[in-house]
Amino acid sequence: MSWWKENVASRIRHYPGSMEVEKYVYTPGVHGLEQAKALKEGKILGSKCGDTIYVPPLTLCPDHKPGELVEVKGPWRVVTYTVITETMDGRKLEKPEVIAVVKPDDAEGGLIHRVESDQVYIGMEVEPVFKPEAERKGTIDDILYFKPK
Amino acid sequence: MRPNIHVKNKVAVVGAGLTLFRRRMLETPRELAWEAASMALESAGLTLKDIDCIVIGTAPDAFDGVHLNGEYLADGAGGVNKPTVRVYVGGGTGVFVPIAAWWHVASGLCRTVLAVAEEKMSPAHPHPQGVFAYIWDPVLERPLGPNLIWIFALEMRRYMHKCGAKKEDIALVSVKNKANALDHPAAQAAAKITVEDVLNSEVLVWPVNRLDISPVSDGAAALVLASENEARRITDSPVWVEGVGFTLDNTHWYNRELGYPRYVQYAARMAYKMAGIERPWREIDVAEPYDPFDYKELHHIEGLMLARPCEAPKLLKEGHFNRDGDLPTSPSGGLLGVGNPIAAAGVMKVAELFWQLRYEAGARQVKKPVHRGVAQAWGDLMQAGTVIVLGN
């Protein structure tokens, strides 16, 4: 157990300091707004640069030009994965969580997301599960997880 | 009698681009960088394929709220799969970006460089002042609960005392620069104001009022630099980098004479020596001194040896630094008028010299004929001075 997990700042010699920035309010960007709209509609976008589609959609194609946004349909496959058993502060999770890189067959790149399966393997075919439409906010969390097909 | 150092290649600026400067832009850092970079490339008639190396400049990661911000926006700046480097010396970064680009080309390492500076100050809430708080010493200074403007209030008061300058003398800088910016298409804080408006605006940290100070901004700016051979192929009117200089003083800013920016003078001497300039007050035709605060322009004019110490307020009153004066300063409108997205603001100043020296500044073009210009930025705890001399 590391000292920071026990919260023992009072026992070490120090000068106090705190972050004065409470939060960041990031702008979505011209490109990001389109992605947000698509997620609300239950779609995942990629950007088409020449003959190649990139996921997540690159802001800029390798030729330094903005690509055309197109929907990516999959099927998606697990490229690699890890299993999370405890939280940052050492609390045991009730159920281990699978985090994976998933790649659609029709595009380059991939997404990092949760996979809901206790029998995950590399190459496993998966598909996205979205939140109910009313609850979607246009963020990556609108995808709940990927589940085996 | 120049250059006074050996360089493999002479270096020219051949293109420039600039986004709008605004309090909050929709675009992400990489989209802003892309916009400025594309404009600079287009103005030089080049594409990214013609560029050998990339130099990126952006001030603390904490403004954009992205760690390794230079790498984050590299694809926008055209830096993916190319030799790319980010440079950073606080507020001095803007002028340090073309300086770094200069040595990339002068050394023979690269023939063409795309130099991109970006800053997005709007994400940090409640105010980017929260980020500036971290430049203070955590042991000796932060327990007092300072904010950035304290430094400038202390320095401005010292300058006023040492030089006998009055608030109304200093306010003239803000009046001049904000009026100059009326002709700048990217400007955020252009305005026709009077000295009374400045004096009557809200006191932030006495003696600094709201209109004494540049705004918080998002924006990006870019330049294309090339070796002599390439430059002559690209354009008929290259603008040569004749001298560069940079100096760092220590962080104990209150241990030095605040009325005179010694670190700027050292950087200026380095740049002037390289450019073969002995009497800058006569040999420089147009200047873009760093003006995040109005007194700072006067302070830096003196540091750049364009006026004797304490002489700048008098010359300003006589119209010496106006756009139609003998030595126009901040004809762009400066940070006070155009805006202050930190690193991008410095590149904006160098871009202004580029346009002035090519007689492409339109309504902002200074009245006198121009051969040489100097741009300068300053950063950190009033300790980093960066200076570049351009000539046509």
XYZ file of C-alpha atoms in Angstrom:
541
model
C 0.000 0.000 0.000
C 1.460 3.342 -1.024
C 1.517 6.332 1.307
C -0.916 8.257 -0.860
C -3.551 5.584 -0.486
C -3.494 6.121 3.276
C -3.771 9.910 2.824
C -0.954 10.698 5.227
C 0.127 14.097 3.878
C -0.068 15.370 7.445
C 2.761 13.008 8.440
C 5.250 14.140 5.782
C 7.105 17.454 5.710
C 5.481 19.615 3.069
C 4.204 22.963 1.875
C 0.501 22.876 1.104
C -0.728 23.713 -2.381
C -3.912 23.188 -4.308
C -5.018 23.273 -7.925
C -6.834 26.510 -8.558
C -8.379 25.283 -11.780
C -11.613 23.638 -10.643
C -12.428 22.045 -13.961
C -11.864 22.188 -17.688
C -14.604 22.976 -20.177
C -13.216 21.613 -23.427
C -14.603 22.755 -26.747
C -15.841 19.876 -28.879
C -14.335 21.250 -32.070
C -15.950 21.409 -35.481
C -15.250 17.726 -36.020
C -16.187 16.724 -32.474
C -19.669 18.218 -32.794
C -20.430 15.856 -35.679
C -19.236 12.873 -33.654
C -21.438 13.903 -30.733
C -24.485 14.129 -33.000
C -23.771 10.687 -34.416
C -23.380 9.071 -30.983
C -26.773 10.482 -29.999
C -28.198 8.724 -33.037
C -26.467 5.503 -32.033
C -23.841 5.683 -34.769
C -20.062 5.433 -34.623
C -18.171 7.585 -37.119
C -14.905 7.215 -38.908
C -13.143 9.570 -41.286
C -12.609 8.560 -44.872
C -9.182 9.540 -46.177
C -8.861 8.296 -49.760
C -9.726 4.597 -49.652
C -9.107 4.197 -45.926
C -11.497 4.843 -43.043
C -9.986 5.719 -39.676
C -11.640 5.136 -36.279
C -11.857 7.185 -34.157
C -12.249 9.747 -36.940
C -8.904 11.512 -37.359
C -9.253 15.275 -37.124
C -6.884 15.359 -40.068
C -5.994 12.740 -42.654
C -2.338 11.835 -43.206
C -2.313 14.303 -46.120
C -3.185 17.182 -43.729
C -6.711 17.570 -45.085
C -9.941 16.998 -43.152
C -11.526 13.656 -44.064
C -15.133 12.868 -44.901
C -17.129 11.564 -41.924
C -18.825 8.223 -42.596
C -20.609 5.698 -40.401
C -18.646 2.611 -39.407
C -20.739 -0.550 -39.333
C -18.353 -3.242 -38.181
C -18.339 -6.131 -37.384
C -15.965 -5.254 -34.527
C -13.294 -7.580 -33.195
C -11.204 -7.587 -30.009
C -7.565 -6.689 -30.785
C -6.257 -6.808 -27.207
C -7.723 -6.618 -23.708
C -7.010 -6.322 -20.001
C -9.029 -7.230 -16.907
C -9.557 -4.669 -14.151
C -10.199 -6.077 -10.674
C -9.804 -3.061 -8.392
C -10.314 0.718 -8.518
C -7.634 3.406 -8.375
C -7.850 3.561 -4.571
C -7.633 -0.175 -4.115
C -11.296 -1.050 -3.706
C -12.168 -4.503 -5.062
C -14.680 -4.464 -7.892
C -17.713 -6.679 -7.405
C -17.255 -8.015 -10.903
C -14.018 -7.785 -12.918
C -14.225 -5.372 -15.847
C -12.833 -6.156 -19.291
C -11.260 -3.198 -21.127
C -10.415 -3.894 -24.762
C -9.247 -2.336 -27.995
C -11.924 -3.178 -30.548
C -11.489 -2.668 -34.276
C -14.129 -2.649 -36.979
C -13.356 -4.820 -40.003
C -14.204 -1.967 -42.360
C -11.794 0.589 -40.870
C -8.289 1.192 -39.503
C -7.641 2.036 -35.866
C -10.227 1.162 -33.240
C -11.801 2.212 -29.970
C -10.910 1.455 -26.391
C -14.008 0.402 -24.463
C -15.567 -2.044 -22.007
C -16.424 -5.548 -23.220
C -19.195 -7.338 -21.326
C -17.972 -10.930 -21.323
C -16.118 -13.253 -18.966
C -14.840 -15.331 -21.858
C -13.149 -12.617 -23.907
C -10.435 -13.657 -26.369
C -8.435 -11.884 -29.057
C -10.360 -11.987 -32.309
C -13.756 -12.256 -30.585
C -16.520 -10.624 -32.600
C -18.377 -7.921 -30.641
C -20.979 -5.217 -31.209
C -21.718 -1.919 -29.444
C -24.596 -1.577 -26.985
C -25.921 1.991 -26.712
C -27.826 3.630 -23.867
C -31.551 4.194 -24.436
C -31.945 7.125 -26.821
C -33.386 9.510 -24.217
C -30.326 9.090 -21.969
C -27.677 9.737 -24.630
C -25.603 12.895 -24.246
C -23.324 12.782 -27.281
C -20.314 11.446 -25.388
C -18.403 8.158 -25.700
C -20.324 6.971 -22.598
C -23.407 6.743 -24.806
C -21.913 3.376 -25.715
C -22.463 1.265 -22.596
C -20.137 -1.522 -23.669
C -19.430 -3.954 -26.491
C -21.008 -7.388 -26.186
C -20.202 -10.670 -27.945
C -22.148 -11.085 -31.131
C 28.800 43.844 -41.808
C 26.524 40.897 -41.284
C 26.124 38.180 -40.346
C 28.531 38.147 -37.439
C 28.188 34.422 -36.953
C 28.744 31.550 -39.317
C 25.596 29.873 -40.557
C 25.270 27.228 -43.218
C 22.110 28.705 -44.720
C 20.547 32.134 -44.773
C 16.932 31.824 -43.618
C 13.825 33.574 -44.891
C 10.186 33.730 -43.850
C 8.097 32.889 -46.927
C 4.573 32.462 -45.597
C 2.309 33.325 -42.687
C -1.174 32.427 -41.442
C -3.411 33.367 -38.559
C -6.772 32.263 -37.127
C -9.253 34.602 -35.493
C -8.309 35.484 -31.919
C -11.370 35.100 -29.682
C -12.253 34.529 -26.011
C -13.583 31.075 -26.847
C -13.336 29.298 -30.175
C -15.313 26.172 -31.048
C -12.236 24.605 -32.664
C -9.992 22.215 -30.725
C -6.264 23.009 -30.387
C -5.451 20.754 -33.337
C -8.158 22.305 -35.509
C -6.849 25.800 -34.708
C -3.290 24.676 -35.482
C -4.462 23.155 -38.754
C -6.220 26.345 -39.809
C -3.163 28.535 -39.203
C -0.763 25.978 -40.703
C -2.854 25.552 -43.855
C -3.067 29.316 -44.343
C 0.696 29.720 -43.936
C 1.385 26.906 -46.419
C -1.104 28.309 -48.880
C 0.368 31.809 -48.646
C 3.751 30.304 -49.565
C 2.186 28.215 -52.341
C 3.401 25.016 -50.676
C 1.858 21.823 -49.358
C 2.902 19.776 -46.362
C 4.941 17.525 -48.694
C 7.326 20.442 -49.267
C 8.044 20.811 -45.550
C 11.032 19.053 -43.969
C 10.552 19.816 -40.270
C 7.940 21.151 -37.864
C 8.373 23.448 -34.868
C 5.437 23.762 -32.473
C 5.015 26.327 -29.731
C 2.398 26.339 -27.011
C 2.564 27.645 -23.453
C 1.669 25.574 -20.330
C -0.279 22.373 -20.972
C -2.579 23.473 -18.162
C -4.308 26.107 -20.339
C -5.467 23.707 -23.024
C -5.942 21.082 -20.310
C -4.108 18.456 -22.373
C -0.833 16.954 -21.243
C 1.959 17.208 -23.866
C -0.159 19.644 -25.801
C 2.479 19.984 -28.513
C 2.204 16.299 -29.333
C -1.579 16.430 -29.017
C -1.934 19.050 -31.735
C 0.950 17.762 -33.864
C -1.313 16.360 -36.584
C -2.968 19.762 -36.955
C 0.440 21.381 -37.195
C 1.463 18.833 -39.829
C 3.993 17.177 -37.522
C 2.996 13.519 -37.842
C 5.830 11.365 -39.194
C 8.144 14.352 -39.564
C 10.954 15.637 -37.328
C 8.859 17.648 -34.894
C 9.825 19.580 -31.796
C 7.918 21.721 -29.330
C 9.604 24.695 -27.701
C 8.406 26.531 -24.634
C 9.627 29.597 -22.744
C 6.367 30.873 -21.280
C 5.077 34.048 -22.911
C 8.350 34.289 -24.831
C 7.401 31.136 -26.762
C 5.754 33.020 -29.632
C 8.985 34.618 -30.787
C 11.032 31.594 -29.737
C 9.115 29.458 -32.282
C 10.560 31.270 -35.344
C 13.938 31.402 -33.568
C 13.909 27.605 -33.226
C 12.725 27.308 -36.832
C 15.628 29.581 -37.817
C 18.269 27.314 -36.314
C 16.667 24.255 -37.903
C 17.293 25.859 -41.301
C 20.445 27.874 -40.546
C 22.204 24.701 -39.364
C 21.448 22.913 -42.621
C 19.336 20.291 -40.824
C 16.126 21.210 -42.672
C 15.445 23.174 -45.838
C 11.887 24.165 -44.997
C 10.171 24.462 -41.615
C 6.541 24.976 -40.717
C 6.402 26.839 -37.393
C 3.041 26.714 -35.628
C 1.977 28.272 -32.331
C -1.356 27.572 -30.672
C -2.995 28.522 -27.414
C -6.425 27.779 -26.055
C -6.943 29.536 -22.753
C -10.701 29.092 -22.513
C -10.976 25.510 -21.131
C -9.544 26.298 -17.657
C -12.383 27.227 -15.304
C -13.319 29.309 -13.427
C -10.522 31.403 -15.006
C -7.126 30.746 -16.620
C -5.663 32.874 -13.816
C -5.796 29.603 -11.876
C -3.112 28.249 -14.223
C -0.912 31.311 -13.937
C -0.823 30.791 -10.163
C 1.705 27.984 -10.707
C 4.465 30.239 -11.926
C 4.926 31.489 -8.356
C 7.412 29.936 -5.947
C 5.387 27.470 -3.826
C 7.421 28.131 -0.680
C 8.049 31.871 -0.623
C 5.283 33.419 -2.686
C 2.193 31.237 -3.037
C 1.247 31.410 0.661
C 0.402 35.099 -0.016
C -2.304 34.017 -2.470
C -0.957 35.996 -5.438
C -2.396 36.238 -8.914
C -0.494 37.060 -12.072
C -1.476 40.719 -12.185
C 0.348 41.353 -8.894
C 3.669 41.101 -10.702
C 2.657 43.630 -13.292
C 1.180 45.990 -10.735
C 4.475 45.925 -8.845
C 6.547 46.318 -11.991
C 4.323 49.039 -13.453
C 4.433 51.027 -10.202
C 8.217 50.753 -10.163
C 8.472 51.883 -13.788
C 6.180 54.860 -13.072
C 8.302 55.814 -10.063
C 11.643 55.415 -11.794
C 10.619 57.234 -14.962
C 8.134 59.719 -13.567
C 5.527 58.276 -15.939
C 1.870 58.930 -15.185
C -1.050 56.535 -15.628
C -2.366 58.697 -18.463
C 1.003 58.520 -20.290
C 0.885 54.747 -20.117
C -2.804 54.497 -21.061
C -1.911 56.026 -24.441
C -0.368 52.679 -25.446
C -3.709 50.951 -24.973
C -5.472 53.703 -26.912
C -2.965 53.414 -29.788
C -2.900 49.622 -29.989
C -6.626 49.040 -29.711
C -7.149 51.643 -32.457
C -4.483 50.000 -34.656
C -6.296 46.684 -34.231
C -9.442 48.120 -35.827
C -7.729 47.340 -39.146
C -6.810 43.775 -38.180
C -9.235 41.121 -39.446
C -8.368 38.661 -36.639
C -8.672 41.162 -33.778
C -10.559 40.390 -30.589
C -10.217 43.621 -28.583
C -10.050 46.384 -31.192
C -11.727 49.582 -30.060
C -11.738 53.318 -30.373
C -11.149 54.398 -26.772
C -9.736 57.397 -24.941
C -7.271 57.787 -22.088
C -10.242 58.535 -19.802
C -11.840 55.197 -20.726
C -8.682 53.419 -19.569
C -8.429 55.403 -16.347
C -12.116 54.906 -15.575
C -12.158 51.169 -16.272
C -12.299 48.778 -13.318
C -9.175 48.619 -11.142
C -7.928 45.019 -11.202
C -4.758 45.279 -9.112
C -3.783 48.896 -8.525
C -2.372 50.567 -10.642
C -3.530 48.110 -13.331
C -7.009 48.780 -14.754
C -8.988 46.496 -16.997
C -8.128 48.396 -20.193
C -4.404 48.347 -19.316
C -4.382 44.618 -19.950
C -4.733 42.232 -22.899
C -7.639 39.747 -22.995
C -7.797 35.985 -22.527
C -7.801 34.388 -25.981
C -7.925 31.240 -28.105
C -6.039 31.253 -31.397
C -3.198 29.973 -33.557
C -0.595 31.431 -35.891
C 1.943 29.890 -38.261
C 4.969 30.770 -40.378
C 6.890 28.987 -43.114
C 10.673 29.415 -43.035
C 13.057 28.275 -45.770
C 16.729 28.258 -46.682
C 17.954 30.840 -49.192
C 17.862 28.438 -52.161
C 14.344 27.277 -51.382
C 13.120 30.756 -50.512
C 14.206 32.222 -53.837
C 12.348 29.420 -55.604
C 9.202 29.966 -53.524
C 8.848 33.745 -53.682
C 10.197 36.952 -55.199
C 9.940 38.739 -51.882
C 11.395 36.629 -49.075
C 11.705 38.313 -45.688
C 15.098 37.445 -44.234
C 15.745 36.510 -40.641
C 18.716 38.776 -39.959
C 19.186 38.197 -36.262
C 17.860 36.168 -33.339
C 18.478 36.522 -29.629
C 17.225 35.007 -26.403
C 18.151 35.374 -22.755
C 16.926 33.921 -19.492
C 17.231 35.775 -16.178
C 16.635 33.981 -12.855
C 13.265 33.444 -11.183
C 14.006 35.885 -8.354
C 12.281 38.634 -10.216
C 11.979 40.995 -7.242
C 15.745 40.927 -6.773
C 16.349 42.945 -9.909
C 15.582 46.479 -11.035
C 12.011 46.163 -12.243
C 12.054 49.490 -14.038
C 14.240 48.160 -16.854
C 14.039 44.739 -18.603
C 17.699 43.755 -18.686
C 16.950 40.302 -20.095
C 15.271 41.919 -23.116
C 18.279 44.143 -23.674
C 20.658 41.163 -23.608
C 18.491 39.258 -26.091
C 18.226 42.349 -28.294
C 21.990 42.893 -28.261
C 22.486 39.289 -29.395
C 20.021 39.733 -32.272
C 21.321 43.164 -33.306
C 24.909 41.925 -33.297
C 23.970 39.107 -35.634
C 22.093 41.538 -37.875
C 24.947 44.049 -37.842
C 22.769 46.717 -36.242
C 24.634 49.257 -34.135
C 22.038 51.992 -33.669
C 18.694 50.180 -33.404
C 16.789 53.415 -32.680
C 17.719 54.567 -36.211
C 18.129 51.327 -38.108
C 14.833 49.669 -37.118
C 11.857 50.897 -39.165
C 9.004 49.052 -37.496
C 8.741 47.211 -34.181
C 6.408 44.726 -32.550
C 7.352 44.826 -28.867
C 5.450 42.498 -26.553
C 2.472 44.348 -25.047
C 0.369 42.134 -22.747
C 0.064 45.295 -20.582
C 0.289 48.843 -21.858
C 3.327 49.863 -19.754
C 5.051 46.709 -21.004
C 5.257 48.089 -24.535
C 7.126 51.157 -23.242
C 9.298 48.992 -21.012
C 10.179 46.732 -23.927
C 10.757 49.610 -26.364
C 13.448 50.734 -23.919
C 14.796 47.203 -23.479
C 15.030 46.892 -27.264
C 17.042 50.140 -27.260
C 14.547 51.838 -29.554
C 14.383 54.624 -26.953
C 16.603 55.598 -24.023
C 15.534 54.353 -20.580
C 12.483 56.348 -19.437
C 12.251 58.153 -22.786
C 9.473 56.005 -24.301
C 6.473 57.735 -22.616
C 7.609 61.120 -23.964
C 8.168 59.801 -27.502
C 4.787 58.067 -27.379
C 3.052 61.321 -26.528
C 4.787 62.988 -29.491
C 3.354 60.366 -31.851
C 6.760 58.782 -32.541
C 5.300 55.263 -32.222
C 2.095 55.817 -34.188
C 1.503 54.030 -37.470
C 2.480 57.208 -39.326
C 5.286 58.042 -36.881
C 9.064 57.726 -37.137
C 9.185 54.288 -35.509
C 5.768 52.625 -35.547
C 5.302 50.077 -32.741
C 2.624 47.375 -32.695
C 1.059 48.460 -36.003
C -0.858 45.159 -35.834
C -2.695 46.299 -32.726
C -0.550 44.084 -30.522
C -1.782 41.839 -27.767
C -3.871 44.682 -26.336
C -5.839 44.993 -29.561
C -5.584 41.738 -31.498
C -5.620 39.463 -28.454
C -3.287 37.299 -26.419
C -3.391 33.542 -27.099
C 0.051 33.367 -25.522
C 2.346 31.520 -27.944
C 0.219 32.445 -30.955
C 0.355 36.128 -30.005
C 4.137 36.205 -30.419
C 3.947 34.526 -33.830
C 1.212 37.015 -34.763
C 3.762 39.784 -34.114
C 6.377 38.150 -36.322
C 3.703 37.576 -39.000
C 2.877 41.288 -38.825
C 6.527 42.158 -39.526
C 6.447 39.711 -42.444
C 3.406 41.482 -43.936
C 4.794 44.961 -43.201
C 8.141 44.154 -44.828
C 6.352 42.813 -47.935
C 4.049 45.855 -48.020
C 1.126 43.444 -47.690
C -0.335 44.813 -44.448
C -3.144 46.686 -46.227
C -4.786 49.293 -44.006
C -2.227 48.494 -41.309
C 0.778 49.281 -43.532
C 3.001 51.868 -41.832
C 3.547 55.146 -43.619
C 7.328 55.175 -43.805
C 9.360 52.895 -46.071
C 10.397 49.756 -44.203
C 13.603 47.751 -44.476
C 13.998 46.199 -41.066
C 11.725 45.243 -38.223
C 12.139 43.766 -34.767
C 9.672 41.604 -32.829
C 10.045 40.629 -29.208
C 8.288 38.579 -26.576
C 8.874 38.057 -22.912
C 7.952 35.193 -20.648
C 7.916 33.459 -17.307
C 8.645 35.525 -14.178
C 9.754 38.523 -16.253
C 12.836 36.538 -17.018
C 12.808 35.226 -20.613
C 13.502 37.600 -23.478
C 13.175 36.505 -27.117
C 13.978 38.828 -30.034
C 13.973 38.416 -33.813
C 15.101 40.905 -36.486
C 13.630 40.598 -39.981
C 14.614 42.495 -43.124
C 13.497 42.661 -46.742
